[in-house]
Amino acid sequence: MHQVGPLEGFTVGVTAARRADELGALLRRRGAEVLHAPALRIVPLADDGELLAATRALLDDRPDVVVATTAIGFRGWVEAADGWGLGDTLRAVLGGAELLARGPKVRGAVRAAGLTEDWSPPSESLAEVLDRLLAEGVSGRRVAVQLHGEPVPGFVESLRDSGAEVVGVPVYRWLPPEDTAPLDRLVDAVVARAVDAVTFTSAPAAASLLDRAGQRGLRDDLLAALRRDVLAACVGPVTSSPLAAHDVPSVRPERFRIGPLVQLLCAELPGRAAVLPVAGHRLEIRGHAVLVDGELRPVPPAGMALLRALARRPGWVVPRADLLRVLPGAGRDEHAVETAMARLRSALGRPRLIQTVVKRGYRLAFDPESGAAHGEAAGG
């Protein structure tokens, strides 16, 4: 029998613009269907006049402290400065300041530029960087903070409140995608519960998805889906902040990397699937497929809608009229239920899993005495 991957039967939305291919490949390797919808685009560094102006301002009035927050951002800043003929001057200014690097990856980028950091937290936490600066005292000091797409929530404000002069360095800027069609498809899929999870690797991507849904009048519908049925998986706490501001729960790995994010999904999504003992078989209901005794059986959307309705109250009879209401695009003809039910039974490969109750409706042949583990139906 084919070894079922941990993400087979699930659909995962990917909002990343950068490293989307890598993330998508990791998800597909574990069996997921991937819906890629870049939620933003990155302004090329060398073309960004705002970064050039901020760099010149630092060269004219040197900072006492420089905080490097992302490896790609720091690397890109130095490369852009080289392109403008300002690289050596920038390195001299950075080398003359107290240089703090947020975590090992940023530290590597600092050293690759021929510089040495003065301190770096092992946890990759900006909160630790802030605590160190506030403990040192920042009153009257000029602090340059390399931003990563958007202002760091609370970080800059805390420094200013403590008397620092803070200069933001917008190393790369996020803008909405030029083609919004893929993002619209993802919004629609989340609202329809046609995806099981959405991954976010940057806070601007999360904010962009919410903004696009708002522009289309679908923000409340999107938030309702993310709060209950569609799992939001974020690479770290900064990334999740736009979602948290709207009371959307999210999961994130202990290590803020793409690999651990995928591993987290491999644990979370199967854990959210309904598992039921039915007619002597083990039924695991995933996003667009069902595992019957460990065998993956793809099920069309209409069939999944019916199966979820039956699984909400396993063993209880669900009237045809109720099933008709959950059937996508079925209209008022109860014959559509019979047609979809026949296809569902065929897809499952074991017709006796679902029983017809004459003149009443249908029920799962629920068998709690079989000893198979089961849980409440969950997820979308």
CSV table of C-alpha atoms in Angstrom, one decimal, residues 6 8 55 107 116 126 128 135 138 178 209 221 260 266 270 272 275 298 333-334 339 342 351:
chain,number,residue,atom,x,y,z
A,6,PRO,CA,1.4,13.5,6.6
A,8,GLU,CA,-1.9,14.2,1.8
A,55,THR,CA,21.7,55.6,4.0
A,107,ARG,CA,25.1,37.5,12.6
A,116,THR,CA,31.7,42.0,13.6
A,126,LEU,CA,13.9,41.4,19.1
A,128,GLU,CA,15.9,40.6,24.0
A,135,ALA,CA,19.3,48.3,30.3
A,138,VAL,CA,19.6,55.0,25.2
A,178,GLU,CA,0.7,43.7,-9.4
A,209,LEU,CA,-4.3,39.3,2.7
A,221,ASP,CA,-15.9,36.3,6.2
A,260,PRO,CA,10.1,23.7,11.2
A,266,CYS,CA,2.6,17.9,9.5
A,270,PRO,CA,-3.7,15.5,10.8
A,272,ARG,CA,-7.3,18.4,13.5
A,275,VAL,CA,-11.3,10.2,13.1
A,298,PRO,CA,-9.9,11.4,-2.8
A,333,ASP,CA,-33.8,19.3,-5.9
A,334,GLU,CA,-33.3,16.5,-3.3
A,339,THR,CA,-26.5,11.7,-6.9
A,342,ALA,CA,-23.8,7.7,-4.7
A,351,PRO,CA,-20.7,1.6,0.4
